[in-house]
XYZ file of C-alpha atoms in Angstrom:
241
model
C 1.853 12.168 -0.546
C 4.622 12.656 -3.118
C 4.172 10.204 -6.040
C 6.866 7.630 -6.689
C 8.859 7.862 -9.927
C 8.945 4.444 -11.580
C 11.377 4.088 -14.479
C 11.490 1.718 -17.432
C 13.683 1.464 -20.517
C 12.454 3.734 -23.323
C 11.032 1.763 -26.241
C 9.649 -0.961 -24.006
C 6.090 -1.988 -24.857
C 4.190 -1.570 -21.621
C 1.185 -3.724 -20.691
C -2.036 -1.938 -21.642
C -3.446 -2.070 -18.130
C -0.295 -0.771 -16.435
C -1.591 2.777 -15.991
C -4.722 1.432 -14.330
C -2.678 -0.760 -12.021
C -0.232 2.054 -11.243
C -2.451 5.160 -10.866
C -0.613 8.374 -11.835
C -1.437 10.127 -8.564
C 0.680 7.508 -6.776
C 3.143 6.300 -9.453
C 4.724 8.370 -12.230
C 5.986 6.164 -15.083
C 9.230 7.613 -16.443
C 11.038 6.287 -19.561
C 14.857 6.321 -19.490
C 17.198 5.910 -22.469
C 19.772 3.977 -20.437
C 19.507 2.161 -17.145
C 22.294 4.279 -15.655
C 19.887 7.222 -15.872
C 17.724 5.547 -13.277
C 19.643 6.696 -10.223
C 17.122 9.487 -9.566
C 14.179 7.111 -9.716
C 12.408 5.511 -6.779
C 12.153 2.144 -8.519
C 13.074 0.600 -11.873
C 10.908 -1.854 -13.821
C 12.784 -4.405 -15.953
C 10.844 -6.403 -18.544
C 12.505 -9.763 -19.285
C 15.906 -8.170 -19.655
C 19.290 -8.113 -18.000
C 19.118 -6.788 -14.474
C 21.266 -3.630 -14.237
C 23.807 -3.266 -11.452
C 22.293 -0.171 -9.868
C 21.830 0.860 -6.254
C 18.085 1.428 -6.580
C 15.020 -0.770 -6.015
C 14.340 -3.019 -9.032
C 11.269 -5.087 -9.905
C 11.425 -7.564 -12.788
C 8.285 -8.302 -14.804
C 8.682 -11.577 -16.647
C 7.769 -15.235 -16.922
C 11.212 -16.735 -16.341
C 11.872 -17.512 -12.687
C 14.969 -15.722 -11.436
C 17.538 -17.329 -9.171
C 18.582 -14.023 -7.613
C 16.653 -12.256 -4.860
C 15.417 -9.456 -7.128
C 11.669 -8.877 -6.743
C 9.687 -10.381 -9.597
C 6.092 -10.189 -10.813
C 4.648 -12.571 -13.400
C 2.861 -10.799 -16.296
C -0.369 -12.547 -15.298
C -0.060 -11.200 -11.745
C 0.343 -7.493 -12.497
C -2.296 -6.626 -9.883
C 0.417 -7.442 -7.343
C 2.770 -4.858 -8.837
C 1.866 -1.889 -6.561
C 2.410 -3.858 -3.348
C 5.591 -5.417 -4.789
C 6.990 -1.986 -5.686
C 6.199 -0.569 -2.232
C 7.654 -3.611 -0.464
C 10.796 -3.533 -2.641
C 11.391 0.147 -1.888
C 10.802 -0.419 1.823
C 13.235 -3.344 1.831
C 15.807 -1.294 -0.077
C 15.600 1.541 2.441
C 16.225 -0.984 5.188
C 19.563 -2.020 3.683
C 21.621 0.664 5.407
C 25.341 0.665 5.985
C 25.895 -1.402 9.156
C 28.944 0.650 10.084
C 26.670 3.533 11.059
C 25.390 3.786 14.615
C 21.842 2.628 15.193
C 20.741 6.211 15.784
C 22.176 7.317 12.427
C 20.517 4.363 10.715
C 17.139 5.181 12.202
C 17.456 8.864 11.333
C 18.402 8.147 7.719
C 15.625 5.623 7.264
C 12.947 7.789 8.881
C 13.996 10.743 6.735
C 13.668 8.683 3.549
C 10.349 7.246 4.601
C 9.032 10.668 5.512
C 10.219 12.120 2.222
C 8.819 9.536 -0.160
C 6.680 6.785 1.247
C 4.884 8.311 4.194
C 3.382 5.431 6.160
C 3.614 2.945 3.262
C 7.350 2.499 3.573
C 7.184 1.252 7.143
C 4.036 -0.754 6.471
C 5.810 -3.906 5.386
C 8.881 -4.358 7.496
C 10.773 -3.052 10.489
C 14.161 -4.279 11.614
C 13.850 -5.834 15.075
C 17.607 -5.420 15.565
C 16.993 -1.667 15.652
C 14.221 -1.802 18.246
C 14.816 0.072 21.485
C 15.026 -3.151 23.484
C 17.833 -4.426 21.208
C 20.025 -1.374 21.750
C 22.830 -1.161 24.262
C 22.101 0.971 27.373
C 24.171 3.816 25.907
C 22.409 3.670 22.532
C 19.005 3.451 24.201
C 19.731 6.463 26.390
C 20.958 8.509 23.422
C 17.971 7.521 21.294
C 15.443 8.444 23.982
C 17.263 11.736 24.531
C 16.946 12.497 20.819
C 13.251 11.629 20.933
C 12.767 13.864 23.972
C 14.545 16.750 22.251
C 12.391 16.344 19.138
C 9.246 16.237 21.265
C 10.319 19.371 23.144
C 10.753 21.172 19.816
C 7.244 20.096 18.783
C 5.675 21.193 22.077
C 7.369 24.591 22.260
C 6.445 25.424 18.670
C 3.052 23.701 18.613
C 0.978 26.874 18.709
C 3.406 28.896 16.578
C 4.436 26.716 13.637
C 2.653 26.537 10.295
C 0.600 23.315 9.968
C 2.892 21.873 7.275
C 6.097 22.379 9.263
C 4.478 21.099 12.427
C 3.186 17.962 10.714
C 6.670 17.303 9.342
C 8.129 17.424 12.845
C 5.390 15.217 14.262
C 5.888 12.724 11.415
C 9.617 12.690 12.148
C 8.996 11.952 15.839
C 6.383 9.276 15.079
C 8.658 7.598 12.511
C 11.578 7.509 14.944
C 9.357 6.071 17.685
C 7.755 3.511 15.360
C 11.017 2.254 13.864
C 12.467 1.732 17.341
C 9.226 0.132 18.634
C 8.800 2.811 21.294
C 5.614 2.300 23.306
C 2.889 4.888 23.836
C 3.632 4.792 27.578
C 7.227 5.832 26.850
C 5.946 8.755 24.762
C 3.681 9.704 27.672
C 6.702 9.594 29.992
C 8.606 11.930 27.647
C 5.657 14.352 27.744
C 5.347 14.242 31.545
C 9.076 14.828 32.046
C 8.979 17.827 29.707
C 5.933 19.304 31.454
C 7.683 18.888 34.827
C 10.720 20.771 33.507
C 8.606 23.590 32.087
C 6.530 23.800 35.268
C 9.637 24.287 37.393
C 10.912 26.993 35.040
C 7.599 28.861 35.153
C 7.447 28.749 38.945
C 11.014 29.997 39.251
C 10.042 32.903 36.999
C 6.987 33.611 39.150
C 4.410 32.392 36.628
C 1.560 29.937 37.048
C 1.799 26.652 35.193
C -1.876 26.222 34.245
C -0.932 27.107 30.672
C 0.802 23.739 30.401
C -2.605 22.044 30.369
C -2.977 23.288 26.797
C -0.148 20.976 25.772
C -2.356 17.947 26.308
C -3.505 18.503 22.732
C 0.140 18.182 21.638
C 0.378 14.790 23.315
C -2.894 13.638 21.762
C -1.749 14.743 18.308
C 1.597 12.949 18.546
C 0.120 9.738 19.954
C -2.541 9.751 17.230
C 0.200 9.850 14.568
C 2.108 7.031 16.270
C -0.969 4.852 16.789
C -1.860 5.227 13.112
C 1.576 3.907 12.170
C 1.218 0.945 14.532
C -2.262 0.279 13.128
C -0.891 0.218 9.593
C 1.871 -2.174 10.639
C -0.721 -4.943 10.905
C -1.410 -6.307 7.432
C -5.117 -6.919 6.836
C -6.334 -10.021 5.061
C -5.390 -9.800 1.411
C -2.490 -7.459 2.148
C -4.305 -4.326 0.913
C -4.252 -0.896 2.583
């Protein structure tokens, strides 16, 4: 998983235990000379200072209770900082321009999650307004068609692609399905419909369709990815992964 780049204003005295709380394999602490340099960061930490007007996730560490909705962690509760950072980033990614179509919103969000947060980004919150059942019939049909096309690409290249590229495509499909609350039975239906199409093509060409049985492993692989995301959507006691 790609580590998150967490910025803070250069010259700030950081708590001594911060590196223990934010392990470097997951969080890279990056000093910036000015807050406007933070646009390439994944999140910005502000220590008892003025909150900058930037379009990036911000977490304030301080004792004074803020009136705004900016995420805040008390200095005595720094153990909560990792989960607060992840939740803040996930919430930020969810704030997408409402003028976009639902399909565009889902695609943009899944791409960002896939790129940076992996499963963590969708761990905290999904938008029920973007679930499949909340879409109009036209949007639902278009979304399922896009899912089916992505699945077809995975199946046809399953035994050809490099593992990294294949996993990226499977993650993309699983993220799209998860964010829209697509059920496993609907994924199974997509698989069956594709196998029916391929079977007809093979028979027309005079070939046997037994080879399609090999694609059961494709279905198992995809469903395993999706089930893992649904499993991680249930917060355990204590809120820890």
